[in-house]
Every structure is written in structure tokens, then in C-alpha cells.
Tab-separated table of C-alpha atoms and ligand atoms in Angstrom:
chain	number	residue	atom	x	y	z
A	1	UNK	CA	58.127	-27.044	-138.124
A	2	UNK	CA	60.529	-29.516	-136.623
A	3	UNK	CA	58.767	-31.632	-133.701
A	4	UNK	CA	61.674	-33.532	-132.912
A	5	UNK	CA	63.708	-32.827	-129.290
A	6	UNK	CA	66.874	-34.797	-130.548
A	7	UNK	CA	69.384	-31.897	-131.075
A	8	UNK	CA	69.364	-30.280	-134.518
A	9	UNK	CA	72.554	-29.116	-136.864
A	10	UNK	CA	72.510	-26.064	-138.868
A	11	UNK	CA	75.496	-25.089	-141.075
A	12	UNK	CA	77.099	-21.989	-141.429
A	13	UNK	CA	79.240	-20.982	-143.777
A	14	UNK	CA	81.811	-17.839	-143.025
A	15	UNK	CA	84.861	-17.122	-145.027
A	16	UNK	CA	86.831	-18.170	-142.323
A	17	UNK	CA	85.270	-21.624	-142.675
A	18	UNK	CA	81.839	-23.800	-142.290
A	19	UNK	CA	80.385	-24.178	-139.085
A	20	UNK	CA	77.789	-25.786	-137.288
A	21	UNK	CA	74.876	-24.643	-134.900
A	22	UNK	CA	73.639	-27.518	-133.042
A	23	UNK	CA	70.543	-27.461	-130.533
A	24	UNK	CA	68.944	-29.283	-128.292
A	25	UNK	CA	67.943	-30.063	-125.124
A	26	UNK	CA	70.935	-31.949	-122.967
A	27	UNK	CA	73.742	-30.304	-125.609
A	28	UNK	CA	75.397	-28.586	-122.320
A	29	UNK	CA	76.160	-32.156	-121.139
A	30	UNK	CA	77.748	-33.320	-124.439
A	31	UNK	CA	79.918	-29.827	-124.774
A	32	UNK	CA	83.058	-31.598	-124.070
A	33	UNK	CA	82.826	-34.557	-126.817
A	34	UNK	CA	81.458	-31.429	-129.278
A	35	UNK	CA	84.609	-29.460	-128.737
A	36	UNK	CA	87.309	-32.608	-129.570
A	37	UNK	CA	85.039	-33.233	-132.090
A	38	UNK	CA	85.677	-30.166	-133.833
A	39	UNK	CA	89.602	-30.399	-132.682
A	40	UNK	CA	89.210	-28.223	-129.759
A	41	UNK	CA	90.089	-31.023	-126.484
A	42	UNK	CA	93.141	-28.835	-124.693
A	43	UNK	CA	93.495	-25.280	-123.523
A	44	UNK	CA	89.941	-24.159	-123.316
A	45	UNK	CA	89.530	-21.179	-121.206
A	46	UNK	CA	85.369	-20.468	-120.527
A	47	UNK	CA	84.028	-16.727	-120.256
A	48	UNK	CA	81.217	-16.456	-118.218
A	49	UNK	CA	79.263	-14.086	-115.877
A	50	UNK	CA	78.430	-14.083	-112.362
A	51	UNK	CA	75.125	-14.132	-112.968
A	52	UNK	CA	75.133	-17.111	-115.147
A	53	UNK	CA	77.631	-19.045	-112.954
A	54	UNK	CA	75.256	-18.817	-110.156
A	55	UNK	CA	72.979	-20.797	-111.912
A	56	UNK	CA	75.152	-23.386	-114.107
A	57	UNK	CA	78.445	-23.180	-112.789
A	58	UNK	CA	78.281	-26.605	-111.408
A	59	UNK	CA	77.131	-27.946	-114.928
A	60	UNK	CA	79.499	-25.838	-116.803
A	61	UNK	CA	82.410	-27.114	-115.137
A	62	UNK	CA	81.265	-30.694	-115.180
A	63	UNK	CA	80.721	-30.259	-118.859
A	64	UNK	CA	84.254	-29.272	-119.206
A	65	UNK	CA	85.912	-29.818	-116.081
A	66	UNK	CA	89.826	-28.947	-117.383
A	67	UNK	CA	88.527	-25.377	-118.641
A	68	UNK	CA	90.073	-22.611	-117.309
A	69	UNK	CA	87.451	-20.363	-115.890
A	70	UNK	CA	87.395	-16.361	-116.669
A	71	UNK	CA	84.151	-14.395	-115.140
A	72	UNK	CA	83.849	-11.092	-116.593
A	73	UNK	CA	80.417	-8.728	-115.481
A	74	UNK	CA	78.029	-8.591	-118.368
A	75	UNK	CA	75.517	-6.288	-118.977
A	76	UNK	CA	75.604	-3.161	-121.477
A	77	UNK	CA	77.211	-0.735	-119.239
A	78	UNK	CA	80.427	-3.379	-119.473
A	79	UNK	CA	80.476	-4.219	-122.530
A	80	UNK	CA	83.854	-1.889	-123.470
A	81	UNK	CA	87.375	-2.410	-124.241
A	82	UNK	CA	88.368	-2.395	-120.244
A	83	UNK	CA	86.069	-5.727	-119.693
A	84	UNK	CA	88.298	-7.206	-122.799
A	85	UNK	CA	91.491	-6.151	-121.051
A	86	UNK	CA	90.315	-8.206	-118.142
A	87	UNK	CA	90.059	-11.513	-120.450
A	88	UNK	CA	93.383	-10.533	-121.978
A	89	UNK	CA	94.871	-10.139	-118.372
A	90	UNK	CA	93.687	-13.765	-117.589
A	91	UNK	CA	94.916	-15.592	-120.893
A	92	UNK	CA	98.157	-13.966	-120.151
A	93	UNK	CA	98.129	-15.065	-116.811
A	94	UNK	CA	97.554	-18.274	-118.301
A	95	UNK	CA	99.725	-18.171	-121.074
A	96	UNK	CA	97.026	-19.124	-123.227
A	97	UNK	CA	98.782	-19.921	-127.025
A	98	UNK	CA	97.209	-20.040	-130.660
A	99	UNK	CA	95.826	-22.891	-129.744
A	100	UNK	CA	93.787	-21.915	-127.042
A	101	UNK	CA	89.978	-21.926	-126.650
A	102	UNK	CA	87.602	-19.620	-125.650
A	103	UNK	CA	83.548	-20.447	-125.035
A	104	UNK	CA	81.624	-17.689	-124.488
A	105	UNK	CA	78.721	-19.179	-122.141
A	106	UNK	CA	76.738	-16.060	-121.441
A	107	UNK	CA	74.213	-13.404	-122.915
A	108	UNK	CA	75.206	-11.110	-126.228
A	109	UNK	CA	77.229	-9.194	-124.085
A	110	UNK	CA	79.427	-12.179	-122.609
A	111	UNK	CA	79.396	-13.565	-126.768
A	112	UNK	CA	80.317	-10.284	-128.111
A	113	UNK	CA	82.993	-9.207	-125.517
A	114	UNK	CA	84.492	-12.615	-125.464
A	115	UNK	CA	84.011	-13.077	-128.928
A	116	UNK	CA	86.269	-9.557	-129.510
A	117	UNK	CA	88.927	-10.763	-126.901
A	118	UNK	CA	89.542	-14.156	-129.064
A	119	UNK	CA	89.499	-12.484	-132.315
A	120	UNK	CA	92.179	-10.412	-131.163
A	121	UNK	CA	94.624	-12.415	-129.001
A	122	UNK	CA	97.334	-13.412	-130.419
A	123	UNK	CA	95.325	-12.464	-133.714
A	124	UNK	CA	92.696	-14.617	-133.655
A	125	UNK	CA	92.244	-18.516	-131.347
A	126	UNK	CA	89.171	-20.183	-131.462
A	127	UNK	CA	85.615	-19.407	-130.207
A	128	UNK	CA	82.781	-21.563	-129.113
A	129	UNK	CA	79.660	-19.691	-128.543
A	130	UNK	CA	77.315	-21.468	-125.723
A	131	UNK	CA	74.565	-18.449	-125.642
A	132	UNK	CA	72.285	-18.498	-122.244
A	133	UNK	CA	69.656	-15.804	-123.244
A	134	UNK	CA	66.588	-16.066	-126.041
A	135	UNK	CA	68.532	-13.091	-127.871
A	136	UNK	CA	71.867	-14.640	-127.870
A	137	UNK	CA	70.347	-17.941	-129.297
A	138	UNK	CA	68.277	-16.778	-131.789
A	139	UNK	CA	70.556	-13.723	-132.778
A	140	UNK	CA	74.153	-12.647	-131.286
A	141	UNK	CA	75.701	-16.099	-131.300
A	142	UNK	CA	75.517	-16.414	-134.942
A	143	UNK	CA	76.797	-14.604	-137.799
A	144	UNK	CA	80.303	-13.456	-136.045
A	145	UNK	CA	80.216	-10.341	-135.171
A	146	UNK	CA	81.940	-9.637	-132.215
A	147	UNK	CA	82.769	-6.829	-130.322
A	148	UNK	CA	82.690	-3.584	-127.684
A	149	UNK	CA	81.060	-0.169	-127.520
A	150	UNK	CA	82.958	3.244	-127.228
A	151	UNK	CA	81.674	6.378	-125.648
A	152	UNK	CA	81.073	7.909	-129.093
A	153	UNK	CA	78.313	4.500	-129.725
A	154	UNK	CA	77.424	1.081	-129.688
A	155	UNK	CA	79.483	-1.597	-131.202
A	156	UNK	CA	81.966	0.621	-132.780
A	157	UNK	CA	85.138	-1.270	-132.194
A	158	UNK	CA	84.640	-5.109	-133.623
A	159	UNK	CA	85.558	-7.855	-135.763
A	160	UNK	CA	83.927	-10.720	-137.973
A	161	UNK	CA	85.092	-13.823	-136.219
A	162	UNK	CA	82.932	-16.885	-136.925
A	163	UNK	CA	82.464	-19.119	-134.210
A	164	UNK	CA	84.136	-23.065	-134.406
A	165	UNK	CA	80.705	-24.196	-133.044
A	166	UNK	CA	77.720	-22.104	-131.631
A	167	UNK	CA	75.921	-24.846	-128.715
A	168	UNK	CA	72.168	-24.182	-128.642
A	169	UNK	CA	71.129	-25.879	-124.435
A	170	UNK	CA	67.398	-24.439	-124.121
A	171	UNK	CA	68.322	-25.310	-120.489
A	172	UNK	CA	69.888	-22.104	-119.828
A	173	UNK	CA	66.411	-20.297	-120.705
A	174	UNK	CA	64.832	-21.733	-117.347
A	175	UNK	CA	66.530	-19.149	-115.517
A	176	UNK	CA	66.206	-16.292	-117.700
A	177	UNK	CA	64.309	-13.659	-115.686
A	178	UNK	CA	60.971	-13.284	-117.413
A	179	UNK	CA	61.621	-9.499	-118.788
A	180	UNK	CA	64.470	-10.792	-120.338
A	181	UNK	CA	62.638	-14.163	-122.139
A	182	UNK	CA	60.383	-11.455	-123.498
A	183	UNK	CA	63.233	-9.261	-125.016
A	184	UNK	CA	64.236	-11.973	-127.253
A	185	UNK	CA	60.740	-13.103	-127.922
A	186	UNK	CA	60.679	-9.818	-129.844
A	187	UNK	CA	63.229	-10.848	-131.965
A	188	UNK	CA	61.759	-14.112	-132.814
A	189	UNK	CA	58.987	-11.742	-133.900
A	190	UNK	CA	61.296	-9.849	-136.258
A	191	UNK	CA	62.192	-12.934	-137.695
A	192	UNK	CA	58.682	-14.068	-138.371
A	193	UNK	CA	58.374	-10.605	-139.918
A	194	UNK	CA	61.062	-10.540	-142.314
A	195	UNK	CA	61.443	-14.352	-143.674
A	196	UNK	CA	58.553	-16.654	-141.959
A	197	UNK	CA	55.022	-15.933	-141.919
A	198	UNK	CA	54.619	-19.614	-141.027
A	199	UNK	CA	57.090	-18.866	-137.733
A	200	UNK	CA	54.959	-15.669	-136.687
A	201	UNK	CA	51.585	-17.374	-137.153
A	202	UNK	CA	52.977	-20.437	-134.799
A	203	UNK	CA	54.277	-17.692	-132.286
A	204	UNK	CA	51.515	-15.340	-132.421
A	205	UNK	CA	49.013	-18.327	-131.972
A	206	UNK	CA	50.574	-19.827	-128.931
A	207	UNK	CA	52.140	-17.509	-127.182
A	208	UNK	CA	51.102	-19.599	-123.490
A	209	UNK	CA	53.024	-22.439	-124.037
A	210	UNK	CA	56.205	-20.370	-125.809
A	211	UNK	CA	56.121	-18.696	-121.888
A	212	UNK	CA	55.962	-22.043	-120.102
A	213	UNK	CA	59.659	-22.390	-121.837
A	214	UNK	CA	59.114	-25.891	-122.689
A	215	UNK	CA	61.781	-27.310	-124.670
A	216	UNK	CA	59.958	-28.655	-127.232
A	217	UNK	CA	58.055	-25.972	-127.715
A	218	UNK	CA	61.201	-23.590	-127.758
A	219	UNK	CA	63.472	-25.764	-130.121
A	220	UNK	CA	61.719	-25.758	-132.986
A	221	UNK	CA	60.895	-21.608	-132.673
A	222	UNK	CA	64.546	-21.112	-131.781
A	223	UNK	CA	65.565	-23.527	-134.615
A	224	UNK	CA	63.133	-21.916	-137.106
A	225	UNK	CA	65.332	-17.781	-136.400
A	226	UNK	CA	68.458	-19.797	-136.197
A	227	UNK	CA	67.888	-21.384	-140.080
A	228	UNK	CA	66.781	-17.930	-140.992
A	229	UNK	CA	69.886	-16.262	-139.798
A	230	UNK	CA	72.233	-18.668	-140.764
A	231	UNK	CA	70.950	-19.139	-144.556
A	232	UNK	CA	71.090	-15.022	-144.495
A	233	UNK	CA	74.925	-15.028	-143.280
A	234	UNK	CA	76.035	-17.867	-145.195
A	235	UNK	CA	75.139	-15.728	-148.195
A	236	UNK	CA	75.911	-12.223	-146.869
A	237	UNK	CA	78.738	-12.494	-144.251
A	238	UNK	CA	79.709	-8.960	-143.980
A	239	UNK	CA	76.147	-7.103	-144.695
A	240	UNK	CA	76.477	-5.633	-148.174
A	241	UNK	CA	73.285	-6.658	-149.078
A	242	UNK	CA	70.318	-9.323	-147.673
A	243	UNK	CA	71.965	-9.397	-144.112
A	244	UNK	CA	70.873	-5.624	-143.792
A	245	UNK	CA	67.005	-7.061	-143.764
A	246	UNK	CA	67.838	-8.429	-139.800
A	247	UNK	CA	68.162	-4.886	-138.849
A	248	UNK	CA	64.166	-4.600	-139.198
A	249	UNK	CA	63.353	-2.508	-136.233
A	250	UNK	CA	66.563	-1.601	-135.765
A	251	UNK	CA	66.888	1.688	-136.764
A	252	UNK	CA	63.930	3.420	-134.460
A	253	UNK	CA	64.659	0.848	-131.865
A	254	UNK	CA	68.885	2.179	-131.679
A	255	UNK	CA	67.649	5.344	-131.297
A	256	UNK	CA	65.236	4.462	-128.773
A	257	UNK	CA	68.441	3.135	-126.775
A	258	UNK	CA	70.334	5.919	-127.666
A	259	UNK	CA	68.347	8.668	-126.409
A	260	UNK	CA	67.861	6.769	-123.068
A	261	UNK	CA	71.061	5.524	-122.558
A	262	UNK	CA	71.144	2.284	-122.902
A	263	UNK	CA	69.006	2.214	-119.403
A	264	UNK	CA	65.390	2.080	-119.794
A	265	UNK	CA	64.824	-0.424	-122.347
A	266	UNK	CA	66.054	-4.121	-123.044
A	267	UNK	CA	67.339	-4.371	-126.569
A	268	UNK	CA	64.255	-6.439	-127.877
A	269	UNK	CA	61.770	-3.872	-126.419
A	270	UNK	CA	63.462	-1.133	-128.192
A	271	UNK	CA	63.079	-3.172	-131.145
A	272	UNK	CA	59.313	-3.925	-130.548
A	273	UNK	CA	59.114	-0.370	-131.244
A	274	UNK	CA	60.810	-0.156	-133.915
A	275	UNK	CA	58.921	-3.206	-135.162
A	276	UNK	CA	55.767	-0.724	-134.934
A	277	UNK	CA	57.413	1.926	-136.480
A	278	UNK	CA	58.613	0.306	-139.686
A	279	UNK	CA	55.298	-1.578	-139.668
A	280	UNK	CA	53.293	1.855	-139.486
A	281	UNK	CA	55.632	3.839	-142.288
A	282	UNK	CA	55.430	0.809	-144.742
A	283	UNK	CA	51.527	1.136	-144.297
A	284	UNK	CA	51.484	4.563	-144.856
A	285	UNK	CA	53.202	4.404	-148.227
A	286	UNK	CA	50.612	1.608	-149.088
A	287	UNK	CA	53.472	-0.806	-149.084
A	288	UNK	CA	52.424	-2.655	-146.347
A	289	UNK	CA	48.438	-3.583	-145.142
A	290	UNK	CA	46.637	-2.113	-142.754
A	291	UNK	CA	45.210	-5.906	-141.134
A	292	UNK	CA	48.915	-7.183	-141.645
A	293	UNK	CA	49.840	-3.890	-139.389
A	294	UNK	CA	47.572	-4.519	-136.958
A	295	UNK	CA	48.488	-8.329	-136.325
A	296	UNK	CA	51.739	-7.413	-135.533
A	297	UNK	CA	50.421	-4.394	-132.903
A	298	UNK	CA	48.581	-6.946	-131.264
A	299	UNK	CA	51.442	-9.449	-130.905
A	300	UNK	CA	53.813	-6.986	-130.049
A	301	UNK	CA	50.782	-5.771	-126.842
A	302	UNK	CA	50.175	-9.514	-126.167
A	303	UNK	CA	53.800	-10.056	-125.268
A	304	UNK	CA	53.467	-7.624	-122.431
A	305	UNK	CA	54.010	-3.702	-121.483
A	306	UNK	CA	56.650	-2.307	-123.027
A	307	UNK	CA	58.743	0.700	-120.941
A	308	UNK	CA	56.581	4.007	-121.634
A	309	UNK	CA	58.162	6.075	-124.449
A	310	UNK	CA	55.234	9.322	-123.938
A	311	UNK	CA	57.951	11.409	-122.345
A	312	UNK	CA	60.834	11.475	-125.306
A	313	UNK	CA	61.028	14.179	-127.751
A	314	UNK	CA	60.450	13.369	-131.000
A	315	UNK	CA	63.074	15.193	-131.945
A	316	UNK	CA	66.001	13.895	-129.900
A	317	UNK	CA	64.958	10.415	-131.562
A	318	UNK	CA	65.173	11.982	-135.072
A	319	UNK	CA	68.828	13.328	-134.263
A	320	UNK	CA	69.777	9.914	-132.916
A	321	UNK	CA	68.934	7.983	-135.996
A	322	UNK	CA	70.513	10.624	-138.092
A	323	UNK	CA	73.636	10.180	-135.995
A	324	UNK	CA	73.579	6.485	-136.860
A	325	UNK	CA	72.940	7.604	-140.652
A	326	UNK	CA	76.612	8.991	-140.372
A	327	UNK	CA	77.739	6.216	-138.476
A	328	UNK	CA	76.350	4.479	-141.870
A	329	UNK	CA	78.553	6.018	-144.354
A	330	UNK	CA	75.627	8.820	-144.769
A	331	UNK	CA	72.935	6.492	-146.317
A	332	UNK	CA	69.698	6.192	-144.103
A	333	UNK	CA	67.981	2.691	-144.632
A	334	UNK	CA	64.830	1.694	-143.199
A	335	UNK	CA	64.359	-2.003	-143.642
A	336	UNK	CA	60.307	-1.961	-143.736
A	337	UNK	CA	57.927	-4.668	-144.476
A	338	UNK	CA	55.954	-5.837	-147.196
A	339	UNK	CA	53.538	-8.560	-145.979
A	340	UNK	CA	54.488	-10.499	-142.900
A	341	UNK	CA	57.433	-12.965	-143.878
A	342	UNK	CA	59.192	-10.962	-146.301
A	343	UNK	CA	60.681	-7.117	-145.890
A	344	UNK	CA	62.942	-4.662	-148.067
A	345	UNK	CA	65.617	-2.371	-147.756
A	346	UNK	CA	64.396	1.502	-148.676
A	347	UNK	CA	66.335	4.428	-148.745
A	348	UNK	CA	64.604	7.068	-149.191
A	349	UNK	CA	62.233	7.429	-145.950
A	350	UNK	CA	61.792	11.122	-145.058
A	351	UNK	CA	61.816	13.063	-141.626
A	352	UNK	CA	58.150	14.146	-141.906
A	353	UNK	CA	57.007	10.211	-142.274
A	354	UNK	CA	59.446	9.054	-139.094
A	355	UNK	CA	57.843	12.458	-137.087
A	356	UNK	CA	54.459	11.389	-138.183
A	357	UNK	CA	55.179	7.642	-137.151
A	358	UNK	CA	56.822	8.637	-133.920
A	359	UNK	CA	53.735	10.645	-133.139
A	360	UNK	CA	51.354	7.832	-133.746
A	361	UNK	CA	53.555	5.650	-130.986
A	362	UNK	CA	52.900	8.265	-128.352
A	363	UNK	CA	56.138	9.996	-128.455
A	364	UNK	CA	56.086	14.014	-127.545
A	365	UNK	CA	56.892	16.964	-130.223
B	1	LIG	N1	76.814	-10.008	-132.399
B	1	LIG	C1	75.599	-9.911	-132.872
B	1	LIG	O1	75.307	-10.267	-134.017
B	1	LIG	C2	74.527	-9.405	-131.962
B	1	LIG	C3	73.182	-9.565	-132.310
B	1	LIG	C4	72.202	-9.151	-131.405
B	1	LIG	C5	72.571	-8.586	-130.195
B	1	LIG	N2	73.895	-8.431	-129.898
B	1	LIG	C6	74.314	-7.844	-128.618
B	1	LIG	O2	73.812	-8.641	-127.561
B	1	LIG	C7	73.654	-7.837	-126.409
B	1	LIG	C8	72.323	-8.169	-125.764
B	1	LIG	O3	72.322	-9.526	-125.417
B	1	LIG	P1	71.378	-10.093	-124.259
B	1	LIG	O4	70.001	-9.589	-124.464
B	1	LIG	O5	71.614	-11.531	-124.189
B	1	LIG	O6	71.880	-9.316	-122.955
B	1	LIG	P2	72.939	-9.676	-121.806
B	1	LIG	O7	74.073	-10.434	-122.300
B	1	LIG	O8	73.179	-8.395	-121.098
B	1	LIG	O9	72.097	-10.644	-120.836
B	1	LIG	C9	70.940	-10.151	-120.214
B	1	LIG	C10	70.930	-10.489	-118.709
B	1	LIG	O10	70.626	-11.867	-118.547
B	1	LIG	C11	71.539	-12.473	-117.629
B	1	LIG	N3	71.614	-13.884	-118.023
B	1	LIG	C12	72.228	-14.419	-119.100
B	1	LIG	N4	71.942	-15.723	-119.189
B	1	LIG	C13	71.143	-16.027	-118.150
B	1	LIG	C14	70.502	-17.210	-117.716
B	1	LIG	N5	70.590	-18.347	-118.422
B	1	LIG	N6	69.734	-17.166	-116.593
B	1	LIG	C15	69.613	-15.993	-115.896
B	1	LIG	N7	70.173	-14.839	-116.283
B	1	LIG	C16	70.931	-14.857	-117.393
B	1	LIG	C17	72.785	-11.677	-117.784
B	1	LIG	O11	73.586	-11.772	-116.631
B	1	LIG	C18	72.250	-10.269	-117.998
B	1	LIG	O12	71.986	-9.648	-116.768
B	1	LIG	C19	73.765	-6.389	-126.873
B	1	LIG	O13	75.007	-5.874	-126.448
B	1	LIG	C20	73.739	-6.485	-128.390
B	1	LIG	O14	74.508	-5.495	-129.011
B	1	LIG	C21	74.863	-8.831	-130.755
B	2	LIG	ZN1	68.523	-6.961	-132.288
């Protein structure tokens, strides 16, 4: 655990070149000297929200007052190729060249939309990631992937483009409205989960002062997921192998957001599902134990209510993860765990255990 408030580094290394995460409180303020430090001083064009410029416009733009400034809505229901036309429509107007910058300050959305729209113009400028929500600084800003949905699913048009620099400002998180702060708690859990018992234990045994969003009490949790992530894509860019293990929850909790449209539940809390899902089949195959189950059930209930799930068919959830399967190139993994802090990639989880698991979680035949 890292007690320290002075901002921390964390490498990354991408085929497209090493990179560094730094966090910390005050990091917003010093986002101008970051950027020349890592050659990026002229033609820096911010994407933003509404949302988030009503709360830190004014220090956004003193951070980096000759930025141009490009506010795009975020949310899921925008996050497709017509929102990137509207960034492309403002470099133009711009005439923003290869050597342009753009720095994503926003949610996953903002990161992944803005992060598409720079790998693409003029085939590829720069991009800064300054993430604003507990999920985009523990997860989306890291790692690269970028990009939109299309009506036939999520994320299906992207790109791997690593970031120059990601800017960690636990700042931002003041703001965060409290539903969302708990969304990406979930995914802190996940990462305890998978790779840390020592980082679920910490989170699980205070989770009071985690909601007072104290900085030094966020850092080092937010540090802890960002080393996780960033050893696991430094060694596994493009998920052929051990990057697959951050999709724990991932499959029940995408079909969970499937079948309701993207509209009842945030991201995270369709994970926390899917956290109790994978945490329930690996116990019934005796991979998994029954305490170590139950520990996670009663973080998962301690973090809050979770949108009701008693009135989807069991069966419409089934089809929706097969239709990811063939999303998958046919193969249906279910990353499930073994003892809190480590998990493995299985293949060969049946229908009859998912109906069985889905059943346990309240869901209807
Ligand atoms: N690229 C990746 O590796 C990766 C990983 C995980 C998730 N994602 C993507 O991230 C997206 C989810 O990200 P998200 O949960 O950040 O959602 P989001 O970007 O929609 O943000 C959630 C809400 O918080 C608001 N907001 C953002 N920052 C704020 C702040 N500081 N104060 C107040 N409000 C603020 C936004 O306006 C929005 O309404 C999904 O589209 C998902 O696919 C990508
Ligand atoms: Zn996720």
C-alpha cells in the first residue's frame, strides 16, 4: 500500500511506445508542464462534456489555457460514430495537423469516443487521457482501447491507440454523483478479485472512508487497479491471453446491459452481478470456496442496492451472452475465480450451470 499523496508514475508499455500513468492529487494543475514534457506544448485541442465542464471548466482551461476546446455529450446512448463526426467536424474547422493533440478529460465514454476520433484523424495524432470518473481511472483510460458502439453492439468499431500520458487528478471524483462513485467501486472490486487479495481486504474493510473520497485514501486504491492493469497490458496489449482475466464479470454483466438496453444499469453494477455470478459457478464446480463466495456477496450488498434484476428472463440473458460468444469468434469464456486475488480463463461453462446461477441471483425462468 502506498501512503504517500505526492503523485505516483506507472509505466506502460504498448507497441506503439512506453507510457506513463501519473496520479495524484493537484496533477490537473501541472497538466500543461506534463504535456511539453512529453513533447506535446502546441495544438492541443481538449474533448470534454458538458457535464464535466460545468464543474472544471474554469480549471481545465487554466490548466491549459491555449487548448482548443471541443464539448461533445457523453453518456452511452452517444457514444457512436455521429458523436466522432462532431470531433472530426471541429479539428477540421481547426485545421488541426499530425501534430495536433487531443486530451480526453471526461468519463469512458468522453476517453473512448475521443480516443477513436484521434486514432483516426489524419491516421493517428496524439492522445492524453485526463479520466474524471472512478471507472475511467481505474479502467478505460488505460490499456488503449478506444472506440464507438454500432446498433448491432457495444464497442464494435475501435482501435488500440495507447495514450502519450494518462493524468490521474482524484479531484475530479468530488463531483462524481454518488451512483456513479459506486459503479467504479465495483471495479476496484474486480480487481481485488482477480490479482490483489491484499487490495480487496483494504477495500472491503474500509469501505466509510473509500466514500468520504479522500484523496489519500483514494490514491493508493486507485494506484493499486492502475499497477494491476498496466502490468496486465504491458504484457498482453491486444488480449490473446492474461488481459482476458479483466473481463471477470464481464460476460453476465454485458448481457445484463444488453437485455436492458444499456438503460437500467451503470456498467459497474452490471458487473457486480456478474461478479456474483462467476463467483457462484466457480463454487459450484468446487473451484472456488464457499466463505471466499460469500465475502464477496457481502461486499458487493455493502456497497449499496443494486437495480432489481427479478423481472428478466433467464433466458433472454442466456441468448445475449451467446450473442457475444459469436461476437467472440464462437468460443464462450467465463473468466471465474479461484480464491480471491487470482482468477482463470475456462471454456467450457455449460447453459444448465449459467441457468442455475442466474436462478440463484433472482432472475425469472
Ligand atoms: N476502453 C476501455 O478499456 C474501457 C474500459 C472500461 C470501460 N470502458 C467504457 O467506459 C464507459 C463507461 O465509463 P464511465 O462509467 O466513466 O461513464 P461515462 O463516461 O458515461 O460517465 C458517467 C457520467 O458521469 C459524468 N461525469 C464524468 N465525470 C464527472 C465528474 N468528475 N463529476 C461529475 N460528473 C461526471 C458524465 O457526464 C456521465 O454522465 C463505457 O462506454 C465503457 O464501454 C472502456
Ligand atoms: Zn468493466
Amino acid at each position: 500500500m502506498h501512503t504517500t499523496t505526492e503523485a505516483v508514475r506507472i509505466d506502460v508499455g504498448s507497441s506503439a511506445g512506453a507510457y506513463a500513468v501519473q496520479a495524484g492529487p493537484g496533477l490537473l494543475g501541472s497538466l500543461g508542464a506534463q504535456l511539453r514534457d512529453v513533447g506535446l506544448g502546441a495544438r492541443q485541442f481538449v474533448v470534454s462534456s458538458p457535464t464535466v465542464w460545468r464543474f472544471h471548466g474554469t480549471a481545465i482551461a487554466q490548466a491549459l489555457p491555449d487548448a482548443h476546446t471541443i464539448l461533445i455529450p457523453d453518456g452511452e446512448r452517444f457514444k457512436h460514430l455521429q458523436t466522432v463526426n462532431r470531433i472530426y467536424e471541429a479539428l477540421g474547422a481547426a485545421a488541426a495537423e499530425r501534430e495536433a493533440a487531443v486530451i480526453a478529460v471526461g468519463g469512458g465514454v468522453i476517453g473512448d469516443v475521443a480516443g477513436f476520433a484521434a486514432a483516426t484523424w489524419m491516421r493517428g495524432v496524439a492522445l492524453v487521457q485526463v479520466p474524471t470518473t472512478l471507472v475511467a481511472q481505474v479502467d478505460s483510460a488505460i490499456g488503449g482501447k478506444v472506440g464507438v458502439n454500432h446498433a448491432a453492439g457495444k464497442n464494435l468499431i475501435g482501435a488500440f491507440h495507447a495514450p502519450r500520458l494518462v493524468a490521474i487528478d482524484p479531484a475530479f471524483l468530488a463531483t462524481l454523483p454518488r451512483r456513479e462513485f459506486r459503479a467504479g467501486l465495483y471495479e476496484v472490486v474486480k480487481y481485488g478479485i482477480m490479482a490483489s487479495r491484499e487490495l480487496f481486504d483494504r477495500v472491503a474493510g474500509d469501505l466509510d472512508s473509500l466514500f468520504k473520497r479522500r484523496p489519500e485514501r483514494l490514491v493508493p486504491t486507485i494506484v493499486d487497479c492502475c499497477r494491476i492493469k498496466a502490468r496486465i497490458v504491458t504484457a498482453d496489449e491486444r488480449e490473446a491471453g492474461e488481459r482476458r482475466l479483466l473481463n471477470l464479470g464481464h460476460t453476465v454483466g454485458h448481457a445484463l446491459e444488453a437485455v436492458t438496453k444499456y438503460r437500467r444499469f451503470r456498467h459497474g453494477e452490471a458487473v457486480a452481478y456478474g461478479l456474483l455470478a462467476a463467483a457462484r459457478i466457480a463454487a459450484h464446480r468446487g473451484l472456488f470456496a464457499e466463505d471466499e463466495r460469500h465475502r464477496i456477496a457481502d461486499v458487493i450488498t455493502a456497497l449499496g442496492p443494486l437495480p432489481s434484476v427479478a423481472d428478466l428472463s433467464i433466458g433472454d440473458v442466456l441468448e445475449a451472452i451467446r450473442r457475444d460468444k459469436k461476437m467472440s469468434r464462437g468460443v464462450l469464456r467465463f473468466v471465474l475465480p479461484v480464491s480471491i486475488g487470482s482468477a482463470q480463463v475456462v471454456n467450457d461453462v455449460q447453459a444448465d450451470e449459467i441457468v442455475k446461477t442466474l436462478t440463484e441471483l433472482g432472475m425469472r425462468s
